[in-house]
Amino acid sequence: MGVTGDEVRHATFTTTGFGTRGYREREVVAFLSRVADTLDGHGDVTATEVRNVEFRSTLGRGGFAEDEVDALLDRIERELREREDRA
């Protein structure tokens, strides 16, 4: 089974520590909220948009681990691409 809206809404990521790059949490959460709505059939985020999204980086506390966010985005992109191909 593919990625679900609930899975995206409840995704958790490691918070980066001092001196480690991470994605700004607010940007990630806002984008993933839109993605979750799309996966539930109520939004318009495309696979291309997921592939091209860019989040600002932050050094120190407060950022989400980039590799973890990127791994979820890869799964989401594949799911949306499969849905688009079926449509």
N, CA, C and O atoms as a GROMACS GRO file, in nm:
protein
  348
    1MET      N    1   0.084  -0.118   0.000
    1MET     CA    2   0.000   0.000   0.000
    1MET      C    3   0.088   0.124   0.000
    1MET      O    4   0.196   0.123   0.058
    2GLY      N    5   0.043   0.229  -0.063
    2GLY     CA    6   0.119   0.352  -0.074
    2GLY      C    7   0.110   0.438   0.051
    2GLY      O    8   0.058   0.396   0.154
    3VAL      N    9   0.161   0.556   0.039
    3VAL     CA   10   0.162   0.653   0.148
    3VAL      C   11   0.020   0.709   0.164
    3VAL      O   12  -0.047   0.739   0.065
    4THR      N   13  -0.024   0.724   0.288
    4THR     CA   14  -0.157   0.777   0.316
    4THR      C   15  -0.147   0.917   0.376
    4THR      O   16  -0.042   0.958   0.427
    5GLY      N   17  -0.258   0.989   0.370
    5GLY     CA   18  -0.263   1.121   0.431
    5GLY      C   19  -0.236   1.115   0.580
    5GLY      O   20  -0.164   1.200   0.634
    6ASP      N   21  -0.293   1.015   0.648
    6ASP     CA   22  -0.270   1.002   0.792
    6ASP      C   23  -0.124   0.975   0.824
    6ASP      O   24  -0.070   1.028   0.921
    7GLU      N   25  -0.060   0.892   0.741
    7GLU     CA   26   0.083   0.865   0.764
    7GLU      C   27   0.165   0.994   0.753
    7GLU      O   28   0.255   1.017   0.833
    8VAL      N   29   0.132   1.076   0.655
    8VAL     CA   30   0.205   1.202   0.636
    8VAL      C   31   0.176   1.298   0.751
    8VAL      O   32   0.268   1.363   0.802
    9ARG      N   33   0.050   1.306   0.793
    9ARG     CA   34   0.014   1.395   0.904
    9ARG      C   35   0.087   1.358   1.034
    9ARG      O   36   0.121   1.445   1.114
   10HIS      N   37   0.110   1.230   1.054
   10HIS     CA   38   0.169   1.184   1.179
   10HIS      C   39   0.319   1.152   1.168
   10HIS      O   40   0.378   1.096   1.260
   11ALA      N   41   0.378   1.189   1.057
   11ALA     CA   42   0.522   1.166   1.039
   11ALA      C   43   0.601   1.246   1.142
   11ALA      O   44   0.568   1.360   1.172
   12THR      N   45   0.705   1.184   1.194
   12THR     CA   46   0.794   1.253   1.287
   12THR      C   47   0.936   1.244   1.232
   12THR      O   48   0.973   1.150   1.162
   13PHE      N   49   1.013   1.344   1.265
   13PHE     CA   50   1.150   1.353   1.217
   13PHE      C   51   1.242   1.388   1.333
   13PHE      O   52   1.200   1.454   1.428
   14THR      N   53   1.365   1.345   1.324
   14THR     CA   54   1.465   1.382   1.422
   14THR      C   55   1.491   1.532   1.412
   14THR      O   56   1.500   1.587   1.302
   15THR      N   57   1.503   1.596   1.526
   15THR     CA   58   1.537   1.739   1.529
   15THR      C   59   1.689   1.751   1.532
   15THR      O   60   1.756   1.686   1.612
   16THR      N   61   1.741   1.835   1.445
   16THR     CA   62   1.886   1.848   1.435
   16THR      C   63   1.942   1.924   1.556
   16THR      O   64   1.873   2.001   1.622
   17GLY      N   65   2.068   1.899   1.582
   17GLY     CA   66   2.135   1.963   1.693
   17GLY      C   67   2.220   2.080   1.646
   17GLY      O   68   2.222   2.115   1.528
   18PHE      N   69   2.290   2.138   1.739
   18PHE     CA   70   2.373   2.254   1.711
   18PHE      C   71   2.477   2.220   1.605
   18PHE      O   72   2.546   2.119   1.614
   19GLY      N   73   2.487   2.306   1.504
   19GLY     CA   74   2.587   2.290   1.400
   19GLY      C   75   2.548   2.192   1.290
   19GLY      O   76   2.627   2.168   1.199
   20THR      N   77   2.428   2.136   1.297
   20THR     CA   78   2.382   2.041   1.196
   20THR      C   79   2.271   2.104   1.114
   20THR      O   80   2.177   2.163   1.169
   21ARG      N   81   2.281   2.091   0.984
   21ARG     CA   82   2.179   2.148   0.897
   21ARG      C   83   2.049   2.069   0.908
   21ARG      O   84   2.048   1.947   0.923
   22GLY      N   85   1.940   2.142   0.899
   22GLY     CA   86   1.808   2.081   0.897
   22GLY      C   87   1.713   2.170   0.820
   22GLY      O   88   1.742   2.287   0.794
   23TYR      N   89   1.599   2.114   0.785
   23TYR     CA   90   1.495   2.193   0.718
   23TYR      C   91   1.412   2.265   0.822
   23TYR      O   92   1.387   2.214   0.931
   24ARG      N   93   1.369   2.386   0.788
   24ARG     CA   94   1.285   2.464   0.879
   24ARG      C   95   1.154   2.389   0.903
   24ARG      O   96   1.081   2.356   0.809
   25GLU      N   97   1.126   2.366   1.028
   25GLU     CA   98   1.012   2.283   1.066
   25GLU      C   99   0.880   2.337   1.013
   25GLU      O  100   0.800   2.261   0.959
   26ARG      N  101   0.855   2.465   1.027
   26ARG     CA  102   0.727   2.523   0.984
   26ARG      C  103   0.703   2.501   0.835
   26ARG      O  104   0.591   2.471   0.794
   27GLU      N  105   0.808   2.516   0.755
   27GLU     CA  106   0.793   2.498   0.611
   27GLU      C  107   0.758   2.353   0.578
   27GLU      O  108   0.672   2.326   0.496
   28VAL      N  109   0.827   2.260   0.644
   28VAL     CA  110   0.802   2.117   0.620
   28VAL      C  111   0.659   2.081   0.661
   28VAL      O  112   0.587   2.017   0.585
   29VAL      N  113   0.619   2.122   0.780
   29VAL     CA  114   0.486   2.089   0.831
   29VAL      C  115   0.378   2.147   0.741
   29VAL      O  116   0.279   2.079   0.711
   30ALA      N  117   0.394   2.271   0.696
   30ALA     CA  118   0.294   2.334   0.609
   30ALA      C  119   0.282   2.259   0.477
   30ALA      O  120   0.171   2.234   0.429
   31PHE      N  121   0.395   2.224   0.418
   31PHE     CA  122   0.391   2.153   0.290
   31PHE      C  123   0.331   2.014   0.308
   31PHE      O  124   0.249   1.971   0.227
   32LEU      N  125   0.371   1.943   0.411
   32LEU     CA  126   0.320   1.808   0.432
   32LEU      C  127   0.170   1.809   0.463
   32LEU      O  128   0.101   1.712   0.434
   33SER      N  129   0.121   1.916   0.521
   33SER     CA  130  -0.023   1.928   0.543
   33SER      C  131  -0.097   1.933   0.410
   33SER      O  132  -0.200   1.868   0.393
   34ARG      N  133  -0.044   2.010   0.316
   34ARG     CA  134  -0.103   2.016   0.182
   34ARG      C  135  -0.095   1.881   0.112
   34ARG      O  136  -0.189   1.838   0.046
   35VAL      N  137   0.018   1.813   0.129
   35VAL     CA  138   0.036   1.681   0.069
   35VAL      C  139  -0.065   1.582   0.127
   35VAL      O  140  -0.127   1.506   0.052
   36ALA      N  141  -0.083   1.583   0.259
   36ALA     CA  142  -0.178   1.492   0.323
   36ALA      C  143  -0.319   1.515   0.269
   36ALA      O  144  -0.391   1.419   0.242
   37ASP      N  145  -0.357   1.640   0.254
   37ASP     CA  146  -0.489   1.670   0.196
   37ASP      C  147  -0.501   1.613   0.055
   37ASP      O  148  -0.604   1.558   0.018
   38THR      N  149  -0.395   1.627  -0.023
   38THR     CA  150  -0.396   1.574  -0.159
   38THR      C  151  -0.409   1.422  -0.158
   38THR      O  152  -0.487   1.366  -0.235
   39LEU      N  153  -0.335   1.356  -0.072
   39LEU     CA  154  -0.344   1.211  -0.064
   39LEU      C  155  -0.483   1.165  -0.022
   39LEU      O  156  -0.526   1.054  -0.056
   40ASP      N  157  -0.554   1.250   0.053
   40ASP     CA  158  -0.691   1.220   0.094
   40ASP      C  159  -0.794   1.261  -0.012
   40ASP      O  160  -0.914   1.243   0.008
   41GLY      N  161  -0.746   1.315  -0.125
   41GLY     CA  162  -0.836   1.353  -0.233
   41GLY      C  163  -0.891   1.493  -0.226
   41GLY      O  164  -0.987   1.525  -0.296
   42HIS      N  165  -0.831   1.578  -0.142
   42HIS     CA  166  -0.883   1.714  -0.124
   42HIS      C  167  -0.782   1.823  -0.156
   42HIS      O  168  -0.800   1.937  -0.113
   43GLY      N  169  -0.679   1.792  -0.230
   43GLY     CA  170  -0.576   1.891  -0.260
   43GLY      C  171  -0.526   1.875  -0.400
   43GLY      O  172  -0.577   1.794  -0.477
   44ASP      N  173  -0.425   1.955  -0.434
   44ASP     CA  174  -0.377   1.957  -0.572
   44ASP      C  175  -0.225   1.951  -0.585
   44ASP      O  176  -0.171   1.994  -0.687
   45VAL      N  177  -0.156   1.900  -0.485
   45VAL     CA  178  -0.011   1.889  -0.492
   45VAL      C  179   0.023   1.779  -0.594
   45VAL      O  180  -0.037   1.671  -0.591
   46THR      N  181   0.117   1.808  -0.682
   46THR     CA  182   0.157   1.711  -0.784
   46THR      C  183   0.289   1.645  -0.747
   46THR      O  184   0.362   1.693  -0.660
   47ALA      N  185   0.318   1.535  -0.815
   47ALA     CA  186   0.446   1.466  -0.796
   47ALA      C  187   0.562   1.560  -0.831
   47ALA      O  188   0.664   1.560  -0.764
   48THR      N  189   0.544   1.638  -0.935
   48THR     CA  190   0.649   1.733  -0.975
   48THR      C  191   0.673   1.837  -0.867
   48THR      O  192   0.788   1.873  -0.841
   49GLU      N  193   0.567   1.884  -0.806
   49GLU     CA  194   0.582   1.982  -0.698
   49GLU      C  195   0.658   1.922  -0.580
   49GLU      O  196   0.742   1.988  -0.519
   50VAL      N  197   0.628   1.796  -0.548
   50VAL     CA  198   0.700   1.729  -0.438
   50VAL      C  199   0.847   1.716  -0.474
   50VAL      O  200   0.933   1.742  -0.391
   51ARG      N  201   0.876   1.675  -0.598
   51ARG     CA  202   1.015   1.659  -0.641
   51ARG      C  203   1.091   1.791  -0.635
   51ARG      O  204   1.211   1.793  -0.603
   52ASN      N  205   1.024   1.902  -0.664
   52ASN     CA  206   1.092   2.031  -0.675
   52ASN      C  207   1.086   2.118  -0.549
   52ASN      O  208   1.144   2.226  -0.547
   53VAL      N  209   1.017   2.072  -0.445
   53VAL     CA  210   1.004   2.156  -0.326
   53VAL      C  211   1.141   2.181  -0.264
   53VAL      O  212   1.227   2.094  -0.262
   54GLU      N  213   1.158   2.302  -0.215
   54GLU     CA  214   1.282   2.340  -0.147
   54GLU      C  215   1.247   2.406  -0.016
   54GLU      O  216   1.163   2.496  -0.010
   55PHE      N  217   1.310   2.360   0.089
   55PHE     CA  218   1.292   2.418   0.220
   55PHE      C  219   1.419   2.492   0.258
   55PHE      O  220   1.529   2.450   0.224
   56ARG      N  221   1.403   2.603   0.329
   56ARG     CA  222   1.520   2.673   0.378
   56ARG      C  223   1.587   2.590   0.486
   56ARG      O  224   1.520   2.520   0.563
   57SER      N  225   1.718   2.596   0.491
   57SER     CA  226   1.795   2.523   0.590
   57SER      C  227   1.819   2.610   0.712
   57SER      O  228   1.816   2.733   0.704
   58THR      N  229   1.842   2.544   0.822
   58THR     CA  230   1.875   2.613   0.944
   58THR      C  231   1.991   2.540   1.011
   58THR      O  232   1.998   2.417   1.004
   59LEU      N  233   2.078   2.612   1.073
   59LEU     CA  234   2.184   2.550   1.153
   59LEU      C  235   2.143   2.556   1.298
   59LEU      O  236   2.091   2.658   1.345
   60GLY      N  237   2.166   2.450   1.368
   60GLY     CA  238   2.132   2.448   1.509
   60GLY      C  239   2.000   2.380   1.534
   60GLY      O  240   1.950   2.306   1.449
   61ARG      N  241   1.945   2.403   1.646
   61ARG     CA  242   1.821   2.337   1.687
   61ARG      C  243   1.702   2.388   1.608
   61ARG      O  244   1.701   2.500   1.557
   62GLY      N  245   1.604   2.302   1.599
   62GLY     CA  246   1.479   2.344   1.537
   62GLY      C  247   1.458   2.295   1.396
   62GLY      O  248   1.349   2.310   1.342
   63GLY      N  249   1.559   2.237   1.336
   63GLY     CA  250   1.541   2.188   1.201
   63GLY      C  251   1.513   2.038   1.200
   63GLY      O  252   1.554   1.966   1.290
   64PHE      N  253   1.440   1.994   1.098
   64PHE     CA  254   1.417   1.851   1.080
   64PHE      C  255   1.531   1.791   1.001
   64PHE      O  256   1.584   1.854   0.909
   65ALA      N  257   1.569   1.669   1.034
   65ALA     CA  258   1.677   1.598   0.966
   65ALA      C  259   1.643   1.587   0.816
   65ALA      O  260   1.542   1.529   0.779
   66GLU      N  261   1.729   1.644   0.734
   66GLU     CA  262   1.704   1.652   0.590
   66GLU      C  263   1.687   1.514   0.526
   66GLU      O  264   1.599   1.496   0.442
   67ASP      N  265   1.771   1.418   0.563
   67ASP     CA  266   1.762   1.286   0.500
   67ASP      C  267   1.630   1.216   0.530
   67ASP      O  268   1.578   1.145   0.445
   68GLU      N  269   1.576   1.236   0.650
   68GLU     CA  270   1.448   1.175   0.686
   68GLU      C  271   1.333   1.238   0.609
   68GLU      O  272   1.244   1.168   0.559
   69VAL      N  273   1.334   1.370   0.600
   69VAL     CA  274   1.230   1.440   0.524
   69VAL      C  275   1.239   1.400   0.377
   69VAL      O  276   1.137   1.371   0.314
   70ASP      N  277   1.360   1.398   0.322
   70ASP     CA  278   1.378   1.362   0.182
   70ASP      C  279   1.330   1.221   0.152
   70ASP      O  280   1.272   1.196   0.047
   71ALA      N  281   1.352   1.128   0.244
   71ALA     CA  282   1.307   0.990   0.224
   71ALA      C  283   1.155   0.984   0.216
   71ALA      O  284   1.101   0.912   0.131
   72LEU      N  285   1.086   1.058   0.302
   72LEU     CA  286   0.940   1.061   0.295
   72LEU      C  287   0.894   1.128   0.166
   72LEU      O  288   0.799   1.081   0.102
   73LEU      N  289   0.959   1.236   0.128
   73LEU     CA  290   0.921   1.304   0.004
   73LEU      C  291   0.938   1.213  -0.117
   73LEU      O  292   0.857   1.217  -0.209
   74ASP      N  293   1.042   1.130  -0.118
   74ASP     CA  294   1.061   1.034  -0.228
   74ASP      C  295   0.944   0.937  -0.236
   74ASP      O  296   0.894   0.909  -0.345
   75ARG      N  297   0.900   0.887  -0.122
   75ARG     CA  298   0.786   0.794  -0.120
   75ARG      C  299   0.658   0.863  -0.166
   75ARG      O  300   0.579   0.806  -0.241
   76ILE      N  301   0.639   0.987  -0.121
   76ILE     CA  302   0.520   1.063  -0.160
   76ILE      C  303   0.521   1.089  -0.310
   76ILE      O  304   0.419   1.074  -0.376
   77GLU      N  305   0.636   1.127  -0.362
   77GLU     CA  306   0.645   1.153  -0.507
   77GLU      C  307   0.607   1.029  -0.586
   77GLU      O  308   0.530   1.038  -0.682
   78ARG      N  309   0.660   0.914  -0.547
   78ARG     CA  310   0.625   0.788  -0.617
   78ARG      C  311   0.475   0.761  -0.611
   78ARG      O  312   0.414   0.723  -0.711
   79GLU      N  313   0.417   0.781  -0.495
   79GLU     CA  314   0.273   0.758  -0.478
   79GLU      C  315   0.191   0.850  -0.568
   79GLU      O  316   0.100   0.806  -0.637
   80LEU      N  317   0.225   0.978  -0.567
   80LEU     CA  318   0.151   1.074  -0.649
   80LEU      C  319   0.172   1.047  -0.797
   80LEU      O  320   0.079   1.061  -0.876
   81ARG      N  321   0.294   1.010  -0.836
   81ARG     CA  322   0.322   0.978  -0.976
   81ARG      C  323   0.238   0.859  -1.022
   81ARG      O  324   0.183   0.860  -1.132
   82GLU      N  325   0.227   0.756  -0.938
   82GLU     CA  326   0.145   0.640  -0.973
   82GLU      C  327  -0.001   0.680  -0.987
   82GLU      O  328  -0.070   0.633  -1.078
   83ARG      N  329  -0.049   0.766  -0.898
   83ARG     CA  330  -0.188   0.812  -0.909
   83ARG      C  331  -0.210   0.892  -1.037
   83ARG      O  332  -0.311   0.876  -1.104
   84GLU      N  333  -0.114   0.977  -1.069
   84GLU     CA  334  -0.126   1.058  -1.190
   84GLU      C  335  -0.124   0.970  -1.314
   84GLU      O  336  -0.196   0.996  -1.410
   85ASP      N  337  -0.042   0.866  -1.314
   85ASP     CA  338  -0.033   0.775  -1.429
   85ASP      C  339  -0.163   0.697  -1.447
   85ASP      O  340  -0.200   0.665  -1.560
   86ARG      N  341  -0.231   0.666  -1.337
   86ARG     CA  342  -0.359   0.592  -1.345
   86ARG      C  343  -0.474   0.680  -1.393
   86ARG      O  344  -0.572   0.630  -1.449
   87ALA      N  345  -0.461   0.810  -1.370
   87ALA     CA  346  -0.571   0.903  -1.403
   87ALA      C  347  -0.584   0.928  -1.553
   87ALA      O  348  -0.671   1.003  -1.596
   0.00000   0.00000   0.00000
